[in-house]
mmCIF file of C-alpha atoms and ligand atoms in Angstrom:
data_model
loop_
_atom_site.group_PDB
_atom_site.id
_atom_site.type_symbol
_atom_site.label_atom_id
_atom_site.label_comp_id
_atom_site.label_asym_id
_atom_site.label_seq_id
_atom_site.Cartn_x
_atom_site.Cartn_y
_atom_site.Cartn_z
ATOM 1 C CA MET M 30 226.463 162.060 -23.698
ATOM 2 C CA GLY M 31 229.152 161.166 -26.205
ATOM 3 C CA ASN M 32 227.729 160.847 -29.688
ATOM 4 C CA ASN M 33 228.499 159.798 -33.224
ATOM 5 C CA HIS M 34 228.321 163.224 -34.744
ATOM 6 C CA GLN M 35 232.017 163.920 -34.379
ATOM 7 C CA ASP M 36 231.668 167.614 -33.626
ATOM 8 C CA ASN M 37 229.299 168.334 -36.508
ATOM 9 C CA LEU M 38 226.574 170.587 -35.169
ATOM 10 C CA THR M 39 225.118 171.278 -38.606
ATOM 11 C CA ASN M 40 224.362 167.583 -39.210
ATOM 12 C CA LEU M 41 222.773 167.243 -35.801
ATOM 13 C CA LEU M 42 220.529 170.258 -36.331
ATOM 14 C CA VAL M 43 219.359 168.913 -39.700
ATOM 15 C CA GLU M 44 218.761 165.496 -38.177
ATOM 16 C CA LYS M 45 216.634 167.008 -35.423
ATOM 17 C CA GLY M 46 214.632 169.141 -37.836
ATOM 18 C CA ILE M 47 216.053 172.476 -36.603
ATOM 19 C CA SER M 48 216.029 175.007 -39.436
ATOM 20 C CA ARG M 49 218.885 177.292 -40.402
ATOM 21 C CA ARG M 50 216.763 180.242 -39.399
ATOM 22 C CA ASP M 51 216.191 178.828 -35.908
ATOM 23 C CA PHE M 52 219.912 178.198 -35.580
ATOM 24 C CA LEU M 53 220.621 181.832 -36.460
ATOM 25 C CA LYS M 54 217.985 182.961 -33.973
ATOM 26 C CA PHE M 55 219.817 180.946 -31.373
ATOM 27 C CA CYS M 56 223.117 182.609 -32.330
ATOM 28 C CA ALA M 57 221.418 186.008 -32.014
ATOM 29 C CA ALA M 58 220.119 185.064 -28.569
ATOM 30 C CA MET M 59 223.593 183.902 -27.539
ATOM 31 C CA ALA M 60 225.091 187.178 -28.733
ATOM 32 C CA GLY M 61 222.398 188.961 -26.698
ATOM 33 C CA THR M 62 223.089 186.957 -23.560
ATOM 34 C CA LEU M 63 226.798 187.613 -24.017
ATOM 35 C CA ALA M 64 226.117 191.357 -24.543
ATOM 36 C CA LEU M 65 227.761 191.238 -27.981
ATOM 37 C CA PRO M 66 226.764 193.546 -30.827
ATOM 38 C CA ALA M 67 224.594 192.110 -33.603
ATOM 39 C CA SER M 68 227.603 192.291 -35.922
ATOM 40 C CA MET M 69 229.115 189.378 -33.964
ATOM 41 C CA ILE M 70 226.246 187.003 -34.724
ATOM 42 C CA PRO M 71 227.806 185.654 -37.963
ATOM 43 C CA LYS M 72 231.055 184.992 -36.108
ATOM 44 C CA VAL M 73 229.206 183.063 -33.405
ATOM 45 C CA ALA M 74 227.364 181.060 -36.097
ATOM 46 C CA ARG M 75 230.540 180.245 -37.999
ATOM 47 C CA ALA M 76 232.410 179.263 -34.860
ATOM 48 C CA LEU M 77 229.648 176.945 -33.681
ATOM 49 C CA GLU M 78 229.512 175.279 -37.071
ATOM 50 C CA THR M 79 233.222 174.815 -37.546
ATOM 51 C CA VAL M 80 235.102 174.887 -34.270
ATOM 52 C CA LYS M 81 236.333 171.612 -32.850
ATOM 53 C CA ARG M 82 234.415 170.998 -29.685
ATOM 54 C CA PRO M 83 236.291 169.736 -26.668
ATOM 55 C CA PRO M 84 235.207 166.696 -24.662
ATOM 56 C CA ILE M 85 233.584 167.424 -21.309
ATOM 57 C CA ILE M 86 233.937 165.700 -17.970
ATOM 58 C CA TRP M 87 231.021 166.508 -15.636
ATOM 59 C CA LEU M 88 231.678 165.802 -11.971
ATOM 60 C CA GLU M 89 228.737 165.701 -9.608
ATOM 61 C CA LEU M 90 230.026 165.837 -6.075
ATOM 62 C CA GLN M 91 228.351 166.876 -2.781
ATOM 63 C CA ASP M 92 225.013 168.387 -3.803
ATOM 64 C CA CYS M 93 221.307 167.761 -4.415
ATOM 65 C CA ALA M 94 221.610 167.147 -8.199
ATOM 66 C CA GLY M 95 219.561 170.318 -8.804
ATOM 67 C CA CYS M 96 222.127 171.599 -11.289
ATOM 68 C CA THR M 97 221.890 168.395 -13.326
ATOM 69 C CA GLU M 98 218.095 168.813 -13.143
ATOM 70 C CA SER M 99 218.615 172.308 -14.510
ATOM 71 C CA LEU M 100 220.630 170.810 -17.393
ATOM 72 C CA LEU M 101 217.930 168.229 -18.144
ATOM 73 C CA ARG M 102 214.891 170.382 -17.478
ATOM 74 C CA ALA M 103 213.580 170.762 -21.019
ATOM 75 C CA ASN M 104 211.465 168.021 -22.547
ATOM 76 C CA GLN M 105 212.125 168.799 -26.183
ATOM 77 C CA PRO M 106 215.381 169.517 -27.988
ATOM 78 C CA THR M 107 216.243 173.147 -28.504
ATOM 79 C CA VAL M 108 219.273 174.469 -30.305
ATOM 80 C CA ALA M 109 220.803 175.262 -26.934
ATOM 81 C CA GLU M 110 220.436 171.660 -25.801
ATOM 82 C CA LEU M 111 221.895 170.407 -29.043
ATOM 83 C CA VAL M 112 224.909 172.655 -28.677
ATOM 84 C CA LEU M 113 225.496 171.055 -25.296
ATOM 85 C CA ASP M 114 224.579 167.621 -26.645
ATOM 86 C CA VAL M 115 227.001 167.822 -29.530
ATOM 87 C CA LEU M 116 229.776 168.414 -27.046
ATOM 88 C CA SER M 117 231.225 165.070 -26.221
ATOM 89 C CA VAL M 118 230.256 164.605 -22.590
ATOM 90 C CA ASN M 119 232.525 161.648 -21.940
ATOM 91 C CA TYR M 120 231.744 161.324 -18.253
ATOM 92 C CA HIS M 121 228.778 162.348 -16.116
ATOM 93 C CA GLU M 122 228.292 159.839 -13.342
ATOM 94 C CA THR M 123 224.668 160.827 -12.732
ATOM 95 C CA ILE M 124 223.252 160.427 -16.227
ATOM 96 C CA MET M 125 225.785 158.455 -18.272
ATOM 97 C CA ALA M 126 224.739 155.044 -19.561
ATOM 98 C CA PRO M 127 227.872 153.051 -18.564
ATOM 99 C CA SER M 128 228.514 152.323 -14.904
ATOM 100 C CA GLY M 129 231.273 150.813 -12.777
ATOM 101 C CA ALA M 130 234.518 149.933 -14.555
ATOM 102 C CA GLY M 131 233.196 151.133 -17.928
ATOM 103 C CA ALA M 132 232.467 154.586 -16.559
ATOM 104 C CA GLU M 133 235.814 154.794 -14.788
ATOM 105 C CA LYS M 134 237.631 153.755 -17.996
ATOM 106 C CA SER M 135 235.873 156.524 -19.921
ATOM 107 C CA LEU M 136 237.016 159.009 -17.280
ATOM 108 C CA ALA M 137 240.609 157.727 -17.273
ATOM 109 C CA ASP M 138 240.812 157.753 -21.091
ATOM 110 C CA THR M 139 239.518 161.336 -21.282
ATOM 111 C CA ILE M 140 241.968 162.519 -18.621
ATOM 112 C CA ALA M 141 244.852 160.815 -20.430
ATOM 113 C CA ALA M 142 243.927 162.500 -23.734
ATOM 114 C CA GLY M 143 243.768 165.956 -22.062
ATOM 115 C CA GLY M 144 242.358 169.165 -23.550
ATOM 116 C CA TYR M 145 238.863 168.691 -22.125
ATOM 117 C CA LEU M 146 236.557 171.057 -20.297
ATOM 118 C CA THR M 147 235.514 170.107 -16.773
ATOM 119 C CA VAL M 148 232.120 171.012 -15.336
ATOM 120 C CA VAL M 149 231.884 170.638 -11.563
ATOM 121 C CA GLU M 150 228.549 170.465 -9.758
ATOM 122 C CA GLY M 151 228.517 170.216 -5.975
ATOM 123 C CA ALA M 152 230.820 171.044 -3.102
ATOM 124 C CA ILE M 153 234.002 169.217 -2.181
ATOM 125 C CA PRO M 154 233.937 167.829 1.365
ATOM 126 C CA THR M 155 237.408 167.968 2.880
ATOM 127 C CA GLY M 156 236.741 167.075 6.531
ATOM 128 C CA ASP M 157 237.809 163.789 8.144
ATOM 129 C CA ASN M 158 240.174 162.878 5.302
ATOM 130 C CA ALA M 159 237.529 163.785 2.706
ATOM 131 C CA ILE M 160 235.479 160.646 3.398
ATOM 132 C CA TYR M 161 232.026 162.197 2.971
ATOM 133 C CA CYS M 162 231.822 161.909 -0.811
ATOM 134 C CA CYS M 163 233.614 159.027 -2.530
ATOM 135 C CA ILE M 164 233.094 157.647 -6.042
ATOM 136 C CA GLY M 165 234.791 154.479 -7.255
ATOM 137 C CA GLY M 166 236.806 154.313 -4.040
ATOM 138 C CA LYS M 167 238.290 157.809 -4.447
ATOM 139 C CA SER M 168 237.372 160.959 -2.555
ATOM 140 C CA ALA M 169 235.709 163.832 -4.407
ATOM 141 C CA GLU M 170 238.735 165.963 -3.565
ATOM 142 C CA ASP M 171 241.173 163.480 -5.144
ATOM 143 C CA ILE M 172 238.948 163.023 -8.205
ATOM 144 C CA LEU M 173 238.740 166.773 -8.706
ATOM 145 C CA LYS M 174 242.517 167.177 -8.421
ATOM 146 C CA GLU M 175 243.098 164.300 -10.840
ATOM 147 C CA VAL M 176 240.644 165.660 -13.404
ATOM 148 C CA ALA M 177 241.855 169.252 -12.994
ATOM 149 C CA ALA M 178 245.461 168.303 -13.705
ATOM 150 C CA ASN M 179 244.867 167.842 -17.451
ATOM 151 C CA THR M 180 241.848 170.063 -18.058
ATOM 152 C CA ALA M 181 241.839 173.185 -20.220
ATOM 153 C CA ALA M 182 239.406 175.009 -17.909
ATOM 154 C CA ILE M 183 236.819 174.356 -15.212
ATOM 155 C CA ILE M 184 233.230 175.591 -15.171
ATOM 156 C CA ALA M 185 231.895 175.443 -11.592
ATOM 157 C CA VAL M 186 228.092 175.351 -11.778
ATOM 158 C CA GLY M 187 225.844 176.140 -8.838
ATOM 159 C CA ALA M 188 226.406 177.631 -5.404
ATOM 160 C CA CYS M 189 227.993 174.457 -3.988
ATOM 161 C CA ALA M 190 230.815 174.285 -6.546
ATOM 162 C CA PHE M 191 231.238 178.076 -6.189
ATOM 163 C CA TYR M 192 231.896 178.365 -2.450
ATOM 164 C CA GLY M 193 230.520 175.209 -0.808
ATOM 165 C CA GLY M 194 226.821 176.212 -0.941
ATOM 166 C CA TRP M 195 224.386 174.857 1.584
ATOM 167 C CA PRO M 196 226.662 171.916 2.564
ATOM 168 C CA ALA M 197 229.107 174.597 3.807
ATOM 169 C CA THR M 198 226.509 176.299 5.996
ATOM 170 C CA PRO M 199 227.852 176.604 9.576
ATOM 171 C CA PRO M 200 228.876 174.426 11.293
ATOM 172 C CA ASN M 201 229.863 172.874 7.923
ATOM 173 C CA PRO M 202 230.226 169.345 9.354
ATOM 174 C CA THR M 203 231.839 167.880 6.216
ATOM 175 C CA GLY M 204 234.321 170.697 5.632
ATOM 176 C CA ALA M 205 232.640 171.510 2.304
ATOM 177 C CA LYS M 206 234.546 173.845 -0.009
ATOM 178 C CA GLY M 207 234.210 175.285 -3.493
ATOM 179 C CA VAL M 208 236.340 174.414 -6.508
ATOM 180 C CA ARG M 209 238.413 177.594 -6.300
ATOM 181 C CA ASP M 210 239.370 176.721 -2.701
ATOM 182 C CA ILE M 211 240.952 173.494 -3.967
ATOM 183 C CA ILE M 212 242.189 174.211 -7.497
ATOM 184 C CA THR M 213 244.330 177.312 -7.931
ATOM 185 C CA ASP M 214 246.326 176.708 -11.117
ATOM 186 C CA LYS M 215 243.571 176.402 -13.760
ATOM 187 C CA PRO M 216 241.106 178.878 -15.276
ATOM 188 C CA ILE M 217 237.834 178.594 -13.325
ATOM 189 C CA ILE M 218 234.567 180.094 -14.542
ATOM 190 C CA ASN M 219 231.993 180.233 -11.745
ATOM 191 C CA LEU M 220 228.305 180.054 -12.669
ATOM 192 C CA PRO M 221 226.714 180.264 -9.215
ATOM 193 C CA GLY M 222 223.016 180.045 -8.432
ATOM 194 C CA CYS M 223 220.866 177.495 -6.678
ATOM 195 C CA PRO M 224 220.570 176.000 -9.181
ATOM 196 C CA TYR M 225 222.627 177.775 -11.863
ATOM 197 C CA ASN M 226 220.790 178.751 -15.040
ATOM 198 C CA VAL M 227 221.611 176.327 -17.858
ATOM 199 C CA ASP M 228 221.284 179.149 -20.391
ATOM 200 C CA ASN M 229 224.348 180.736 -18.804
ATOM 201 C CA LEU M 230 226.231 177.456 -19.217
ATOM 202 C CA THR M 231 225.271 177.352 -22.903
ATOM 203 C CA ALA M 232 226.384 180.964 -23.332
ATOM 204 C CA THR M 233 229.636 180.280 -21.484
ATOM 205 C CA VAL M 234 230.382 177.287 -23.714
ATOM 206 C CA VAL M 235 229.544 179.356 -26.806
ATOM 207 C CA HIS M 236 231.832 182.138 -25.582
ATOM 208 C CA TYR M 237 234.620 179.686 -24.830
ATOM 209 C CA LEU M 238 234.344 178.072 -28.266
ATOM 210 C CA THR M 239 234.082 181.416 -30.040
ATOM 211 C CA PHE M 240 236.293 183.864 -28.164
ATOM 212 C CA GLY M 241 237.950 181.959 -25.290
ATOM 213 C CA LEU M 242 237.445 182.720 -21.609
ATOM 214 C CA PRO M 243 234.831 185.410 -20.835
ATOM 215 C CA ALA M 244 235.611 188.573 -18.845
ATOM 216 C CA MET M 245 234.943 187.858 -15.167
ATOM 217 C CA ASP M 246 234.488 189.706 -11.878
ATOM 218 C CA ASP M 247 236.697 189.212 -8.829
ATOM 219 C CA LEU M 248 234.644 186.162 -7.836
ATOM 220 C CA GLY M 249 235.314 184.516 -11.184
ATOM 221 C CA ARG M 250 231.757 185.042 -12.478
ATOM 222 C CA PRO M 251 231.301 186.021 -16.158
ATOM 223 C CA LEU M 252 230.310 189.662 -16.442
ATOM 224 C CA PHE M 253 227.817 188.947 -19.210
ATOM 225 C CA ALA M 254 225.722 186.983 -16.699
ATOM 226 C CA TYR M 255 226.647 188.475 -13.317
ATOM 227 C CA GLY M 256 227.639 192.033 -14.173
ATOM 228 C CA ARG M 257 224.299 193.732 -13.539
ATOM 229 C CA ARG M 258 222.195 194.118 -10.422
ATOM 230 C CA ILE M 259 218.877 192.266 -10.382
ATOM 231 C CA HIS M 260 217.215 195.296 -8.740
ATOM 232 C CA ASP M 261 218.077 197.466 -11.774
ATOM 233 C CA ASN M 262 216.536 195.030 -14.271
ATOM 234 C CA CYS M 263 213.547 193.910 -12.262
ATOM 235 C CA GLU M 264 210.073 194.350 -13.702
ATOM 236 C CA ARG M 265 208.864 195.449 -10.227
ATOM 237 C CA ARG M 266 211.484 198.212 -9.952
ATOM 238 C CA ALA M 267 209.077 201.001 -10.860
ATOM 239 C CA HIS M 268 207.004 200.035 -7.810
ATOM 240 C CA PHE M 269 210.094 200.219 -5.582
ATOM 241 C CA ASP M 270 210.766 203.742 -6.796
ATOM 242 C CA LYS M 271 207.122 204.710 -6.121
ATOM 243 C CA ASN M 272 207.187 203.169 -2.617
ATOM 244 C CA GLU M 273 204.663 200.554 -3.608
ATOM 245 C CA PHE M 274 205.522 197.476 -1.582
ATOM 246 C CA VAL M 275 204.057 194.101 -0.796
ATOM 247 C CA ARG M 276 203.700 194.116 3.006
ATOM 248 C CA ALA M 277 202.046 190.743 3.567
ATOM 249 C CA TRP M 278 201.786 187.643 1.412
ATOM 250 C CA GLY M 279 198.573 187.795 -0.560
ATOM 251 C CA ASP M 280 197.827 191.449 0.180
ATOM 252 C CA GLU M 281 196.635 193.885 -2.466
ATOM 253 C CA GLY M 282 200.205 194.873 -3.405
ATOM 254 C CA HIS M 283 201.142 191.232 -3.874
ATOM 255 C CA ARG M 284 198.162 190.681 -6.123
ATOM 256 C CA LYS M 285 199.105 193.790 -8.130
ATOM 257 C CA GLY M 286 202.743 192.749 -8.620
ATOM 258 C CA TRP M 287 204.334 195.440 -6.408
ATOM 259 C CA CYS M 288 207.904 195.397 -5.104
ATOM 260 C CA LEU M 289 208.923 192.536 -2.775
ATOM 261 C CA TYR M 290 211.678 194.428 -0.930
ATOM 262 C CA GLN M 291 209.751 194.586 2.348
ATOM 263 C CA MET M 292 209.250 190.817 2.107
ATOM 264 C CA GLY M 293 212.994 190.242 2.082
ATOM 265 C CA CYS M 294 213.841 190.445 -1.618
ATOM 266 C CA LYS M 295 217.647 190.478 -2.024
ATOM 267 C CA GLY M 296 217.534 191.904 -5.548
ATOM 268 C CA PRO M 297 219.265 195.135 -4.400
ATOM 269 C CA VAL M 298 222.418 193.160 -3.487
ATOM 270 C CA ALA M 299 222.212 190.406 -6.098
ATOM 271 C CA TYR M 300 223.995 190.269 -9.445
ATOM 272 C CA GLN M 301 222.677 187.881 -12.086
ATOM 273 C CA ASN M 302 220.732 188.036 -15.346
ATOM 274 C CA CYS M 303 217.586 186.249 -14.078
ATOM 275 C CA PRO M 304 215.226 189.126 -15.021
ATOM 276 C CA THR M 305 216.346 189.052 -18.646
ATOM 277 C CA ILE M 306 217.003 185.387 -19.473
ATOM 278 C CA ARG M 307 214.554 183.996 -16.905
ATOM 279 C CA TRP M 308 213.948 180.253 -16.458
ATOM 280 C CA ASN M 309 212.198 177.363 -18.167
ATOM 281 C CA GLY M 310 212.588 178.631 -21.702
ATOM 282 C CA GLY M 311 212.087 182.241 -20.635
ATOM 283 C CA LEU M 312 208.750 181.518 -18.951
ATOM 284 C CA SER M 313 209.292 183.123 -15.538
ATOM 285 C CA TRP M 314 211.678 183.757 -12.659
ATOM 286 C CA PRO M 315 211.165 183.880 -8.873
ATOM 287 C CA VAL M 316 210.306 187.588 -8.580
ATOM 288 C CA ALA M 317 207.831 187.345 -11.480
ATOM 289 C CA ALA M 318 206.251 184.402 -9.655
ATOM 290 C CA GLY M 319 205.780 186.534 -6.509
ATOM 291 C CA HIS M 320 208.745 185.523 -4.307
ATOM 292 C CA GLY M 321 211.698 187.749 -3.520
ATOM 293 C CA CYS M 322 215.165 187.035 -4.883
ATOM 294 C CA ILE M 323 217.337 185.090 -2.388
ATOM 295 C CA ALA M 324 220.628 186.204 -3.994
ATOM 296 C CA CYS M 325 221.646 182.597 -4.598
ATOM 297 C CA ALA M 326 224.519 183.643 -6.877
ATOM 298 C CA GLY M 327 226.305 185.374 -3.993
ATOM 299 C CA LEU M 328 228.585 184.045 -1.278
ATOM 300 C CA ASN M 329 226.992 182.489 1.823
ATOM 301 C CA PHE M 330 223.469 183.151 0.569
ATOM 302 C CA TRP M 331 222.042 180.271 2.611
ATOM 303 C CA GLU M 332 222.907 182.080 5.843
ATOM 304 C CA ARG M 333 220.875 185.178 5.044
ATOM 305 C CA ALA M 334 217.389 185.299 6.530
ATOM 306 C CA ALA M 335 215.175 184.822 3.472
ATOM 307 C CA TYR M 336 212.422 187.207 4.596
ATOM 308 C CA GLU M 337 214.441 190.044 6.150
ATOM 309 C CA SER M 338 215.085 193.169 4.095
ATOM 310 C CA VAL M 339 218.678 193.994 3.211
ATOM 311 C CA PRO M 340 219.995 197.520 3.868
ATOM 312 C CA ILE M 341 220.355 199.673 0.721
ATOM 313 C CA ALA M 342 222.744 202.623 0.614
ATOM 314 C CA ASP M 343 221.145 205.920 -0.481
ATOM 315 C CA GLU M 344 223.357 206.139 -3.564
ATOM 316 C CA ASP M 345 222.092 202.737 -4.651
ATOM 317 C CA LYS M 346 218.468 203.856 -4.524
ATOM 318 C CA ALA M 347 218.652 206.056 -7.617
ATOM 319 C CA PRO M 348 216.166 204.870 -10.236
ATOM 320 C CA PRO M 349 217.676 203.230 -13.329
ATOM 321 C CA ALA M 350 217.839 205.190 -16.585
ATOM 322 C CA THR M 351 215.198 202.922 -18.122
ATOM 323 C CA TYR M 352 212.734 200.452 -16.726
ATOM 324 C CA PRO M 353 212.268 196.969 -18.145
ATOM 325 C CA ALA M 354 209.214 196.592 -20.357
ATOM 326 C CA VAL M 355 206.269 194.898 -18.661
ATOM 327 C CA GLU M 356 203.967 192.705 -20.702
ATOM 328 C CA GLU M 357 200.257 192.716 -20.264
ATOM 329 C CA GLY M 358 199.516 190.210 -17.536
ATOM 330 C CA GLY M 359 202.634 191.151 -15.595
ATOM 331 C CA LYS M 360 205.029 188.716 -17.227
ATOM 332 C CA GLY M 361 207.733 191.340 -17.720
ATOM 333 C CA LEU M 362 210.520 190.929 -20.241
ATOM 334 C CA SER M 363 209.910 188.189 -22.709
ATOM 335 C CA PRO M 364 212.675 186.515 -24.714
ATOM 336 C CA ALA M 365 212.177 186.552 -28.431
ATOM 337 C CA GLY M 366 211.121 183.097 -29.601
ATOM 338 C CA ALA M 367 211.646 181.543 -26.198
ATOM 339 C CA GLY M 368 210.226 178.206 -27.291
ATOM 340 C CA VAL M 369 213.023 177.794 -29.794
ATOM 341 C CA ILE M 370 215.732 179.758 -28.071
ATOM 342 C CA GLY M 371 216.359 178.227 -24.713
ATOM 343 C CA ALA M 372 218.757 181.007 -23.839
ATOM 344 C CA ALA M 373 217.044 184.360 -24.247
ATOM 345 C CA ALA M 374 218.331 187.669 -25.463
ATOM 346 C CA GLY M 375 217.405 191.078 -24.106
ATOM 347 C CA LEU M 376 214.865 193.069 -26.055
ATOM 348 C CA ALA M 377 217.310 195.448 -27.682
ATOM 349 C CA VAL M 378 219.522 192.671 -28.919
ATOM 350 C CA GLY M 379 216.441 190.731 -29.968
ATOM 351 C CA VAL M 380 215.528 193.551 -32.313
ATOM 352 C CA ALA M 381 219.094 193.960 -33.539
ATOM 353 C CA GLY M 382 219.366 190.200 -33.900
ATOM 354 C CA ALA M 383 216.178 190.004 -35.927
ATOM 355 C CA VAL M 384 217.592 192.534 -38.369
ATOM 356 C CA ALA M 385 220.857 190.610 -38.571
ATOM 357 C CA ILE M 386 219.063 187.291 -39.059
ATOM 358 C CA HIS M 387 217.003 188.788 -41.829
ATOM 359 C CA GLN M 388 220.187 189.982 -43.507
ATOM 360 C CA LEU M 389 221.956 186.671 -43.010
ATOM 361 C CA THR M 390 219.128 184.540 -44.317
ATOM 362 C CA LYS M 391 218.677 186.998 -47.191
ATOM 363 C CA ASN M 392 222.349 186.788 -48.094
ATOM 364 C CA GLU M 393 222.328 183.020 -47.884
ATOM 365 C CA SER M 394 219.354 182.762 -50.205
ATOM 366 C CA GLU M 395 220.902 185.137 -52.737
HETATM 367 FE FE1 SF4 D 493 212.501 193.763 -7.818
HETATM 368 FE FE2 SF4 D 493 213.268 192.890 -5.455
HETATM 369 FE FE3 SF4 D 493 214.249 195.188 -6.387
HETATM 370 FE FE4 SF4 D 493 211.698 195.053 -5.593
HETATM 371 S S1 SF4 D 493 213.541 194.815 -4.303
HETATM 372 S S2 SF4 D 493 212.461 196.004 -7.489
HETATM 373 S S3 SF4 D 493 211.142 192.954 -6.228
HETATM 374 S S4 SF4 D 493 214.588 193.157 -7.248
#
C-alpha cells in the first residue's frame, strides 16, 4: 500500500536486504520477460531506480479475488514484489488498511490529483441498473467511469476484467462486461488469465515506467506475454509430435509426462507465456502438473468443454524449430534464480542476462 519511501526503490531494496546483484538479476529477468535484448538491462535498471512512479488505484469489482490472491501469493519479499510495493497503491478496497470514509477519501484525493495508473480486477455488472456490485453506495460501473476519467492508463487483470470472465457466462444474469466494453477513451492493457500471472503485471509496470505502453495484439494483450502459442513452448510438445498422448488420467502416458491434447488441452489455441515464466516463483504451471491448459487468457474460455480436444489445422501442426529444454524430473524450463526473481526470464535471455550482470557488477566495482 502507500509507503514512506517516496518513490525510492534503491532505499527500499537496501532496507529489505536485497543486494545490488539481485536487483540486476531482476532487471535481467524483466528484460527477458519483455523479450528485450540484454543491452537494455542497464536502461531498465536506471529507469527503475530513477523514474517517478505513479500512484495506483486498484479496483476489485465482480470476481472471486483470485487475482488479488495472485498478487499476494508470495510469502517473502522478492524484488518483483518490492517494485510493486514501492508503487504508491493509494486504494485497494480488498487489502488496504483504511476503511469506510477514510478509504473513500483516499480514492477521491487520488482521482483529483490525476496521473495515476488504474488496475481493474473483476467484471463490471451492468444489468438492472448495475445494482449487482456496489461499493460505498456507488455501482462498479460508475466507480470505474469516475476513476477512468483522470487515469493515465488502465491495466485490466484477469479474465473477468478482460471480457467479463465467468460472471459473463451465459445467461450472464448480471450483465457482466469487461473494462474495454465500458471504457473506450483510455489506453487499456489487458492481462487476462484466471487468474492473471502477477509476473506479467510486474513486467507490464516495468515496461510502462521504462518505455511507455507495450506493443499489444488486437485484444489489447501485450505481445511480450501473449504473443506466442503455449503449444509451441510446451515441454510436452515433443510427445505431441511423436503421437505420444495421455489417453486416460493416470495411465502410463500420464505418468511419463506425455502430451495432454487428447485430454482436452487447449495449448494449441492458447497464447500466453505460462510455459516460460510459470507460476509460484517459477515452480510449475498446469501442464507441468499434469492438467491440460484451459486457455484462460482467451475470450469465453469458461464456455469451452475443459476435457474436449480442440481442432488443430494441419498447418498449425508443424513442429517448432526448437523444443524447450526439459529438466531431469520433468520440470521443464526453469527460470534462472527463481527464488529471487519472481518474474522469470527465458533460458536464452538468462544466459545473456548473466553475462550482462557480470559486466555491470564488474563495471560498478571498478
Ligand atoms: Fe503441451 Fe497441450 Fe500442446 Fe500437448 S497439446 S504439447 S500438453 S500445450
